[in-house]
Short mmCIF file of C-alpha atoms and ligand atoms in Angstrom, two decimals:
data_model
loop_
_atom_site.label_atom_id
_atom_site.label_comp_id
_atom_site.label_asym_id
_atom_site.label_seq_id
_atom_site.Cartn_x
_atom_site.Cartn_y
_atom_site.Cartn_z
CA MET G 21 316.70 72.61 230.01
CA PRO G 22 313.15 73.92 229.57
CA ALA G 23 311.14 74.64 226.43
CA THR G 24 310.19 78.12 225.20
CA VAL G 25 306.95 79.02 223.41
CA ILE G 26 306.47 81.86 220.90
CA VAL G 27 302.87 83.02 220.35
CA GLY G 28 301.13 85.81 218.48
CA ALA G 29 299.54 88.29 220.89
CA GLN G 30 297.06 89.85 218.44
CA TRP G 31 295.38 88.65 215.21
CA GLY G 32 298.47 87.25 213.51
CA ASP G 33 301.30 88.64 211.38
CA GLU G 34 303.00 90.18 214.39
CA GLY G 35 306.43 89.07 213.20
CA LYS G 36 306.59 85.60 214.81
CA GLY G 37 308.70 84.31 211.91
CA LYS G 38 311.39 86.92 212.43
CA ALA G 39 311.43 86.37 216.21
CA THR G 40 311.70 82.60 215.75
CA ASP G 41 314.49 83.07 213.25
CA VAL G 42 316.35 85.41 215.61
CA LEU G 43 316.13 82.84 218.42
CA GLY G 44 316.75 79.91 216.05
CA SER G 45 320.51 80.09 216.33
CA ARG G 46 320.24 79.65 220.13
CA VAL G 47 318.04 76.51 220.10
CA ASP G 48 318.35 72.91 218.93
CA TYR G 49 314.76 72.35 217.76
CA VAL G 50 312.05 74.66 216.37
CA VAL G 51 308.58 73.07 216.43
CA LYS G 52 305.48 74.26 214.61
CA PHE G 53 302.60 73.03 216.74
CA ASN G 54 299.37 74.32 215.18
CA GLY G 55 297.78 75.52 211.95
CA GLY G 56 299.05 74.78 208.48
CA ASN G 57 299.72 76.75 205.33
CA ASN G 58 297.20 79.39 206.38
CA ALA G 59 300.22 80.94 208.11
CA GLY G 60 302.64 83.21 206.32
CA HIS G 61 305.91 84.15 207.97
CA THR G 62 308.34 86.46 206.20
CA VAL G 63 311.95 86.18 207.29
CA VAL G 64 314.56 88.61 205.96
CA ILE G 65 318.22 87.60 206.18
CA GLY G 66 320.50 90.17 204.56
CA ASP G 67 319.36 90.58 200.95
CA GLN G 68 317.39 87.32 201.04
CA LYS G 69 313.65 87.22 201.80
CA TYR G 70 311.87 83.96 202.59
CA ALA G 71 308.10 83.45 202.80
CA LEU G 72 307.35 80.35 204.88
CA HIS G 73 303.88 78.86 205.23
CA LEU G 74 303.98 75.30 206.46
CA LEU G 75 307.61 74.95 207.43
CA PRO G 76 308.83 76.09 210.87
CA SER G 77 311.01 79.21 210.63
CA GLY G 78 313.86 77.18 212.19
CA ILE G 79 314.38 75.56 208.78
CA LEU G 80 316.51 78.59 207.86
CA THR G 81 318.95 78.13 210.75
CA PRO G 82 321.86 75.79 210.03
CA GLY G 83 322.12 73.07 212.68
CA CYS G 84 318.65 73.61 214.12
CA ILE G 85 316.16 70.73 213.70
CA PRO G 86 312.78 71.90 212.38
CA VAL G 87 309.76 69.84 213.46
CA ILE G 88 306.18 69.75 212.19
CA GLY G 89 304.28 68.65 215.29
CA ASN G 90 301.17 66.51 215.69
CA GLY G 91 298.93 69.58 216.07
CA VAL G 92 299.64 70.81 212.54
CA VAL G 93 297.46 70.09 209.50
CA VAL G 94 299.66 69.34 206.51
CA ASP G 95 298.96 70.02 202.85
CA LEU G 96 301.37 67.47 201.41
CA GLY G 97 301.68 69.17 198.02
CA VAL G 98 302.54 72.48 199.69
CA LEU G 99 305.07 70.77 201.94
CA VAL G 100 306.93 69.27 198.98
CA GLU G 101 306.75 72.55 197.04
CA GLU G 102 308.10 74.58 199.95
CA LEU G 103 310.93 72.12 200.52
CA ASP G 104 311.88 72.14 196.82
CA ALA G 105 311.84 75.93 196.68
CA LEU G 106 314.24 76.11 199.66
CA ILE G 107 316.51 73.39 198.24
CA GLU G 108 316.73 75.44 195.05
CA ARG G 109 317.93 78.40 197.13
CA GLY G 110 320.63 76.30 198.75
CA ILE G 111 318.95 75.68 202.12
CA ASP G 112 319.59 72.30 203.72
CA VAL G 113 316.16 70.87 204.56
CA SER G 114 317.29 67.33 205.32
CA ARG G 115 316.83 67.69 209.10
CA LEU G 116 313.05 68.25 208.92
CA LEU G 117 310.95 65.92 211.09
CA LEU G 118 307.23 65.34 210.50
CA SER G 119 304.95 63.92 213.19
CA ALA G 120 303.31 60.62 212.25
CA ASN G 121 300.22 61.91 214.07
CA ALA G 122 299.83 65.18 212.15
CA HIS G 123 296.68 65.31 210.03
CA VAL G 124 296.83 65.82 206.28
CA ILE G 125 294.64 68.19 204.27
CA PRO G 126 292.98 66.16 201.50
CA ASP G 127 291.80 67.88 198.32
CA TYR G 128 288.12 67.58 199.31
CA ASN G 129 288.71 69.78 202.37
CA ARG G 130 290.30 72.54 200.30
CA SER G 131 287.21 72.42 198.05
CA LEU G 132 284.85 72.49 201.04
CA ASP G 133 286.65 75.43 202.65
CA LYS G 134 286.37 77.55 199.50
CA VAL G 135 282.84 76.57 198.59
CA THR G 136 281.38 77.07 202.09
CA GLU G 137 282.91 80.56 202.24
CA ARG G 138 281.33 81.38 198.89
CA PHE G 139 277.96 80.09 200.06
CA LEU G 140 278.16 82.07 203.32
CA GLY G 141 278.36 85.30 201.29
CA SER G 142 278.27 88.31 203.62
CA ARG G 143 278.46 85.97 206.65
CA ARG G 144 281.79 84.48 205.51
CA LEU G 145 284.78 84.29 207.87
CA GLY G 146 287.35 85.34 205.28
CA THR G 147 289.38 82.12 205.61
CA THR G 148 292.56 81.56 203.66
CA GLY G 149 290.79 78.81 201.68
CA ARG G 150 293.50 76.27 202.47
CA GLY G 151 291.17 73.61 203.94
CA ILE G 152 292.19 74.31 207.52
CA GLY G 153 288.70 74.41 209.13
CA PRO G 154 287.31 71.25 207.49
CA THR G 155 290.50 69.30 208.30
CA TYR G 156 290.43 70.22 212.01
CA ALA G 157 286.70 69.43 212.00
CA ASP G 158 287.51 65.97 210.61
CA LYS G 159 290.13 65.51 213.32
CA MET G 160 287.63 66.31 216.08
CA ASN G 161 285.00 64.26 214.31
CA ARG G 162 287.48 61.35 214.29
CA VAL G 163 287.41 60.90 210.52
CA GLY G 164 290.72 62.64 209.75
CA ILE G 165 293.59 61.20 207.72
CA ARG G 166 296.96 61.20 209.47
CA VAL G 167 300.49 61.16 208.08
CA GLN G 168 300.93 57.57 209.32
CA ASP G 169 297.96 56.45 207.20
CA LEU G 170 300.03 57.12 204.07
CA PHE G 171 302.03 54.00 204.89
CA ASP G 172 299.09 51.60 204.98
CA GLU G 173 297.18 51.69 201.71
CA LYS G 174 294.37 49.46 203.00
CA ILE G 175 293.63 51.59 206.01
CA LEU G 176 294.02 54.81 204.01
CA THR G 177 291.51 53.56 201.43
CA GLN G 178 289.02 52.59 204.14
CA LYS G 179 289.30 55.99 205.79
CA VAL G 180 288.97 57.97 202.57
CA GLU G 181 286.03 55.78 201.55
CA SER G 182 284.11 56.40 204.75
CA VAL G 183 284.75 60.14 204.84
CA LEU G 184 283.91 60.62 201.17
CA GLU G 185 280.66 58.73 201.55
CA LEU G 186 279.32 61.82 203.30
CA LYS G 187 281.58 64.62 202.01
CA GLY G 188 281.20 63.50 198.39
CA GLN G 189 277.44 63.91 198.73
CA ILE G 190 277.79 67.31 200.38
CA LEU G 191 280.06 68.56 197.62
CA ALA G 192 277.92 67.18 194.82
CA LYS G 193 274.39 67.58 196.12
CA ILE G 194 274.58 70.71 198.24
CA TYR G 195 277.34 72.67 196.57
CA ASN G 196 276.99 71.30 193.07
CA ARG G 197 280.71 70.50 192.80
CA ARG G 198 282.43 67.45 191.38
CA ALA G 199 283.08 65.04 194.24
CA PRO G 200 286.57 63.51 194.07
CA GLY G 201 286.76 59.73 193.66
CA VAL G 202 288.12 57.51 196.45
CA GLN G 203 290.83 56.05 194.23
CA ASP G 204 292.01 59.42 192.93
CA THR G 205 292.22 60.79 196.46
CA VAL G 206 294.10 57.76 197.76
CA GLU G 207 296.52 57.83 194.84
CA GLU G 208 297.22 61.53 195.29
CA LEU G 209 297.99 61.04 198.99
CA LEU G 210 300.10 57.94 198.38
CA SER G 211 302.17 59.76 195.78
CA TYR G 212 303.88 61.67 198.60
CA ALA G 213 304.59 58.69 200.85
CA GLU G 214 308.02 57.74 199.53
CA ARG G 215 309.36 61.31 199.59
CA LEU G 216 308.09 61.95 203.11
CA ALA G 217 308.96 58.57 204.68
CA PRO G 218 312.48 59.51 205.88
CA MET G 219 311.20 62.52 207.84
CA VAL G 220 308.21 60.87 209.56
CA ALA G 221 308.85 60.28 213.26
CA ASP G 222 307.41 60.00 216.76
CA THR G 223 308.22 63.67 217.30
CA GLY G 224 306.70 63.84 220.81
CA LEU G 225 309.13 61.15 221.96
CA LEU G 226 312.14 62.73 220.23
CA LEU G 227 311.41 66.19 221.66
CA ASN G 228 311.05 64.91 225.22
CA GLN G 229 314.28 62.93 224.85
CA ALA G 230 316.01 66.07 223.58
CA LEU G 231 314.79 68.01 226.62
CA ASP G 232 316.03 65.18 228.87
CA ARG G 233 319.48 65.61 227.30
CA GLY G 234 319.40 69.32 228.13
CA GLU G 235 318.79 70.47 224.56
CA ARG G 236 316.73 73.57 223.82
CA VAL G 237 313.31 73.45 222.15
CA LEU G 238 311.42 76.44 220.75
CA LEU G 239 307.72 76.00 220.01
CA GLU G 240 306.51 78.37 217.30
CA ALA G 241 302.82 79.23 216.96
CA GLY G 242 301.03 79.96 213.74
CA GLN G 243 298.16 82.47 213.92
CA ALA G 244 297.60 84.19 217.26
CA THR G 245 295.73 84.54 220.54
CA LEU G 246 292.72 86.36 219.07
CA LEU G 247 292.47 83.74 216.30
CA ASP G 248 292.60 80.80 218.77
CA VAL G 249 289.53 78.59 218.49
CA ASP G 250 288.87 78.80 222.27
CA HIS G 251 290.25 82.17 223.28
CA GLY G 252 289.87 84.21 220.10
CA THR G 253 287.05 86.27 218.63
CA TYR G 254 284.93 83.21 217.86
CA PRO G 255 283.60 82.47 215.25
CA PHE G 256 286.04 84.80 213.46
CA VAL G 257 288.99 82.58 214.35
CA THR G 258 291.04 79.80 212.87
CA SER G 259 290.30 76.20 213.88
CA SER G 260 293.38 75.42 215.98
CA SER G 261 294.80 76.19 219.43
CA ALA G 262 297.22 79.02 218.71
CA THR G 263 297.87 79.87 222.37
CA ALA G 264 300.53 78.53 224.74
CA GLY G 265 298.30 75.63 225.84
CA GLY G 266 298.17 74.48 222.22
CA ALA G 267 301.96 74.31 222.20
CA CYS G 268 301.73 71.34 224.57
CA THR G 269 298.88 69.43 222.93
CA GLY G 270 300.30 70.18 219.49
CA SER G 271 303.79 68.89 220.25
CA GLY G 272 303.54 66.31 223.02
CA ILE G 273 305.70 68.43 225.36
CA PRO G 274 304.03 68.71 228.79
CA PRO G 275 303.28 72.12 230.41
CA THR G 276 305.73 71.39 233.24
CA ARG G 277 308.59 71.64 230.72
CA VAL G 278 307.66 75.08 229.40
CA GLU G 279 309.34 77.86 231.30
CA ARG G 280 309.15 80.83 229.00
CA VAL G 281 306.33 82.17 226.84
CA ILE G 282 307.26 84.95 224.44
CA GLY G 283 304.32 86.99 223.13
CA ILE G 284 304.90 88.77 219.84
CA ALA G 285 302.95 92.03 219.60
CA LYS G 286 303.08 94.61 216.85
CA ALA G 287 303.46 98.24 217.97
CA TYR G 288 300.07 98.76 216.29
CA THR G 289 297.40 96.18 215.31
CA THR G 290 296.46 94.38 212.10
CA ARG G 291 293.87 91.81 211.15
CA VAL G 292 293.15 89.84 207.95
CA GLY G 293 289.71 88.44 207.23
CA GLU G 294 286.41 89.28 208.87
CA GLY G 295 285.52 89.89 212.52
CA PRO G 296 285.51 92.58 215.20
CA PHE G 297 288.52 94.91 215.57
CA PRO G 298 287.92 97.82 217.98
CA THR G 299 290.93 99.99 217.07
CA GLU G 300 290.54 99.55 213.30
CA LEU G 301 291.23 102.75 211.34
CA LEU G 302 289.16 103.18 208.22
CA ASP G 303 290.66 106.58 207.39
CA GLU G 304 294.00 107.82 206.07
CA ALA G 305 295.71 106.94 209.37
CA GLY G 306 294.92 103.26 208.63
CA GLU G 307 296.15 103.67 205.07
CA HIS G 308 299.36 105.25 206.42
CA LEU G 309 300.02 102.21 208.67
CA ARG G 310 299.24 99.81 205.80
CA LYS G 311 301.63 101.58 203.42
CA THR G 312 304.42 102.24 205.91
CA GLY G 313 304.20 98.76 207.44
CA ALA G 314 303.70 96.99 204.05
CA GLU G 315 300.64 95.34 205.53
CA TYR G 316 299.63 92.93 202.79
CA GLY G 317 299.15 89.22 203.56
CA THR G 318 302.09 86.85 202.99
CA THR G 319 299.65 84.03 202.20
CA THR G 320 296.80 85.59 200.26
CA GLY G 321 298.14 89.07 199.40
CA ARG G 322 295.03 90.63 200.95
CA PRO G 323 295.47 94.15 202.39
CA ARG G 324 295.56 93.85 206.19
CA ARG G 325 293.13 95.92 208.23
CA CYS G 326 295.16 98.32 210.41
CA GLY G 327 294.60 100.11 213.71
CA TRP G 328 296.33 101.46 216.80
CA PHE G 329 297.88 99.34 219.56
CA ASP G 330 295.25 97.80 221.83
CA ALA G 331 296.48 97.32 225.41
CA VAL G 332 293.30 95.48 226.44
CA ILE G 333 294.16 92.77 223.94
CA ALA G 334 297.81 92.72 225.01
CA ARG G 335 296.78 92.22 228.66
CA TYR G 336 294.40 89.46 227.58
CA ALA G 337 297.16 87.74 225.59
CA ALA G 338 299.50 88.04 228.58
CA ARG G 339 296.89 86.34 230.77
CA VAL G 340 295.76 83.57 228.39
CA ASN G 341 299.32 82.58 227.46
CA GLY G 342 301.17 83.39 230.66
CA VAL G 343 303.46 85.66 228.65
CA THR G 344 306.82 86.08 230.40
CA ASP G 345 308.31 88.40 227.74
CA PHE G 346 306.87 90.48 224.94
CA VAL G 347 308.65 91.28 221.71
CA LEU G 348 307.27 94.58 220.40
CA THR G 349 307.68 94.53 216.61
CA LYS G 350 307.59 97.16 213.87
CA LEU G 351 308.16 100.13 216.16
CA ASP G 352 309.90 101.78 213.17
CA VAL G 353 306.54 101.95 211.38
CA LEU G 354 305.27 104.45 213.98
CA THR G 355 308.14 106.89 213.32
CA GLY G 356 307.00 110.27 212.03
CA LEU G 357 303.63 110.55 213.76
CA GLU G 358 302.78 113.68 215.72
CA ARG G 359 300.91 111.69 218.37
CA VAL G 360 300.46 107.93 218.80
CA PRO G 361 297.12 106.80 220.26
CA VAL G 362 297.01 103.62 222.37
CA CYS G 363 293.74 101.95 223.35
CA VAL G 364 293.70 101.56 227.14
CA ALA G 365 290.09 100.36 227.66
CA TYR G 366 286.78 99.96 225.84
CA ASP G 367 283.56 101.88 226.12
CA VAL G 368 280.61 99.55 225.62
CA ASP G 369 277.34 101.47 225.59
CA GLY G 370 278.59 103.85 228.28
CA THR G 371 280.30 101.23 230.47
CA ARG G 372 284.10 101.12 230.72
CA HIS G 373 285.74 97.72 230.19
CA ASP G 374 289.37 97.31 231.22
CA GLU G 375 289.32 93.63 230.25
CA MET G 376 288.04 91.85 227.12
CA PRO G 377 284.24 91.68 227.37
CA VAL G 378 283.15 88.05 227.65
CA ASN G 379 280.08 88.68 225.52
CA GLN G 380 280.78 88.71 221.80
CA SER G 381 278.18 91.39 221.03
CA ASP G 382 279.81 93.69 223.59
CA PHE G 383 283.14 93.22 221.86
CA HIS G 384 281.53 94.03 218.51
CA HIS G 385 280.23 97.31 220.01
CA ALA G 386 283.41 98.16 221.93
CA ARG G 387 284.67 101.67 221.24
CA PRO G 388 288.33 102.28 222.09
CA VAL G 389 289.27 104.67 224.89
CA TYR G 390 292.52 106.22 223.72
CA GLU G 391 295.49 107.71 225.49
CA GLU G 392 297.69 109.76 223.16
CA LEU G 393 301.45 109.56 223.46
CA PRO G 394 303.91 111.97 221.84
CA GLY G 395 305.54 110.73 218.63
CA TRP G 396 309.15 110.86 217.34
CA TRP G 397 310.76 111.68 214.00
CA GLU G 398 314.23 110.19 214.27
CA ASP G 399 315.05 107.12 212.15
CA ILE G 400 315.31 104.21 214.60
CA GLY G 401 316.44 101.49 212.16
CA ASP G 402 320.00 101.53 213.48
CA ALA G 403 319.06 101.30 217.17
CA ARG G 404 320.38 98.13 218.84
CA ARG G 405 320.23 99.12 222.51
CA PHE G 406 317.26 100.62 224.33
CA GLU G 407 319.28 103.80 224.97
CA ASP G 408 319.70 104.25 221.20
CA LEU G 409 315.97 104.97 220.82
CA PRO G 410 314.71 108.59 220.98
CA ALA G 411 313.14 109.60 224.30
CA ASN G 412 309.55 109.54 222.99
CA ALA G 413 310.00 106.09 221.45
CA ARG G 414 311.36 104.84 224.77
CA ALA G 415 308.41 106.41 226.56
CA TYR G 416 306.01 104.69 224.13
CA VAL G 417 307.62 101.29 224.79
CA LYS G 418 307.56 101.86 228.55
CA ALA G 419 303.89 102.93 228.47
CA VAL G 420 302.89 99.90 226.40
CA GLU G 421 304.89 97.64 228.72
CA GLU G 422 303.14 99.05 231.78
CA MET G 423 299.68 98.62 230.23
CA SER G 424 300.34 95.11 228.89
CA GLY G 425 301.45 93.59 232.16
CA SER G 426 304.64 91.79 231.04
CA ARG G 427 308.10 93.10 230.31
CA ILE G 428 309.14 93.98 226.77
CA SER G 429 312.38 92.13 226.14
CA ALA G 430 313.01 92.98 222.50
CA ILE G 431 311.89 95.62 220.02
CA GLY G 432 311.73 95.30 216.23
CA VAL G 433 313.07 98.31 214.34
CA GLY G 434 313.13 96.80 210.83
CA PRO G 435 312.43 93.51 209.02
CA ASP G 436 316.01 92.23 208.97
CA ARG G 437 317.25 89.64 211.47
CA ASP G 438 319.68 92.23 212.88
CA GLU G 439 317.17 95.08 213.17
CA THR G 440 316.29 94.27 216.75
CA VAL G 441 316.80 96.10 220.04
CA VAL G 442 317.47 93.58 222.79
CA VAL G 443 316.41 94.77 226.24
CA HIS G 444 316.55 91.46 228.15
CA ASP G 445 318.22 88.27 226.97
CA LEU G 446 315.62 85.91 225.46
CA ALA G 447 317.73 82.77 225.30
P1 LIG F 528 304.17 86.35 211.26
O1 LIG F 528 303.07 85.70 210.52
O2 LIG F 528 303.83 86.66 212.68
O3 LIG F 528 305.48 85.63 211.14
O4 LIG F 528 304.38 87.79 210.57
P2 LIG F 528 304.45 88.09 208.99
O5 LIG F 528 305.75 87.63 208.47
O6 LIG F 528 303.21 87.61 208.32
O7 LIG F 528 304.32 89.66 208.99
C1 LIG F 528 305.27 90.48 209.59
C2 LIG F 528 305.95 91.35 208.51
O8 LIG F 528 306.66 92.39 209.14
C3 LIG F 528 306.97 90.61 207.67
O9 LIG F 528 306.96 91.14 206.37
C4 LIG F 528 308.31 90.89 208.37
O10 LIG F 528 309.41 90.87 207.49
C5 LIG F 528 308.06 92.30 208.85
N1 LIG F 528 308.71 92.65 210.13
C6 LIG F 528 308.92 91.88 211.23
N2 LIG F 528 309.46 92.61 212.23
C7 LIG F 528 309.57 93.87 211.75
C8 LIG F 528 310.01 95.11 212.32
O11 LIG F 528 310.40 95.21 213.47
N3 LIG F 528 309.94 96.22 211.50
C9 LIG F 528 309.49 96.18 210.20
N4 LIG F 528 309.45 97.31 209.49
N5 LIG F 528 309.07 95.03 209.66
C10 LIG F 528 309.10 93.90 210.41
P1 LIG F 529 300.19 83.91 210.73
O1 LIG F 529 300.77 82.65 211.29
C1 LIG F 529 296.64 86.36 210.03
C2 LIG F 529 292.83 84.24 209.60
C3 LIG F 529 292.17 84.26 208.23
C4 LIG F 529 290.70 84.23 208.65
C5 LIG F 529 290.74 83.28 209.85
C6 LIG F 529 290.35 81.84 209.52
O2 LIG F 529 300.86 84.38 209.47
O3 LIG F 529 300.06 84.97 211.77
P2 LIG F 529 291.64 79.88 208.26
O4 LIG F 529 292.13 79.78 206.85
O5 LIG F 529 292.71 79.72 209.29
O6 LIG F 529 290.47 79.00 208.53
O7 LIG F 529 291.09 81.39 208.39
O8 LIG F 529 292.06 83.31 210.35
N1 LIG F 529 294.23 83.75 209.59
C7 LIG F 529 295.30 84.54 209.74
N2 LIG F 529 295.40 85.88 209.86
N3 LIG F 529 297.75 85.60 210.11
C8 LIG F 529 297.66 84.25 210.03
O9 LIG F 529 298.72 83.43 210.24
C9 LIG F 529 296.40 83.66 209.80
N4 LIG F 529 295.97 82.39 209.66
C10 LIG F 529 294.63 82.45 209.55
O10 LIG F 529 292.48 85.46 207.53
O11 LIG F 529 290.29 85.49 209.11
MG1 LIG F 530 301.88 86.00 208.83
#
């Protein structure tokens, strides 16, 4: 039985959490493989709304085993808080597994993330301030702290000591902040060890054994293709591999076991934080999408930048991830527009680009070439089959499918688990 990957096809917040939750009841494991609590996934089940950051969305599905993979960076305090909040709401979290190789986000990296953004001023990236960048930098720099280090005080102390030797000076001497002490840092990290011990595991081994037994594994990305550190709009990206390749390195499941890659794309586009965004709408049309789509960040509450659907980006996401199926989300938000523009190519200083320009400056200057499709007025919230959608909504989906290069297998028509039109079976 092969593994399935879910990735964001744009700049995040496409509705990956809902899609993962919808598929959760059909799989045995849901694995988060990248990022940390910079993510924010809202899942609506009946009258209950859950905002997940660090936990895989599979935690909400009874019987499914949620896994935090080795590619994730873990804020231990946030992990415990999120677990406690779910326990309070009656969710069974006892099945959660945490990779012994996942890196932890120490307090000094949260401080560094915030303070470097402040110092960058107008050149800031607009990070979530959760310490994500500095923690992945430590991992690559081979000075990171891993979950398994919490169970060896001597080694943990040595590691914290050597990293703080430099970072303490940077915080104090460059940024004029109080540098945390080695002992305080070690004690804070150790305070979580006992609570976390039962869930720490060799998750790569367990997942491969599960696949050997014919069980189903769903790999859930945080962030998205255009925020991927290699394939995104660098440097306006996050610091992890949010694309399908990252699903393998971040979980220990080899590429040969992945058969399906589901790209989640919103029927329009949003972005949080700084960086280029060709179809961004700075007028009342953008405000309309923000209001109608409730486009405010789950993690930081920031208003999301909004724009029309960009087929160049969708094609790029299909290529980079090998998308086999798209889920087109929030189609209901487009209801009531006279005409719906879709970006089919870019104009860069008079030259047409049908693919993402490789040069960053070109992408910054890209002006969208729009094709306008006729809108629809009918409420589509109750649609469950493709035929239930009005003709113009169907034509919009078909046009987007044609331009994006992979089939659209499901369509979101509302935030609830059930508000989904299934075109092709995704299981
Ligand atoms: P994620 O980070 O990709 O999981 O997405 P977020 O949860 O940050 O943002 C997506 C938002 O849209 C959430 O508030 C979802 O509840 C909501 N949502 C998801 N799918 C749909 C849909 O088809 N229609 C509407 N109206 N809302 C949706
Ligand atoms: P989900 O999983 C949208 C953005 C931040 C910032 C950049 C770098 O909910 O789709 P970071 O804190 O990661 O160093 O910030 O990446 N960003 C997201 N934008 N959705 C997310 O996650 C994001 N995670 C990070 O706004 O621009
Ligand atoms: Mg989100």
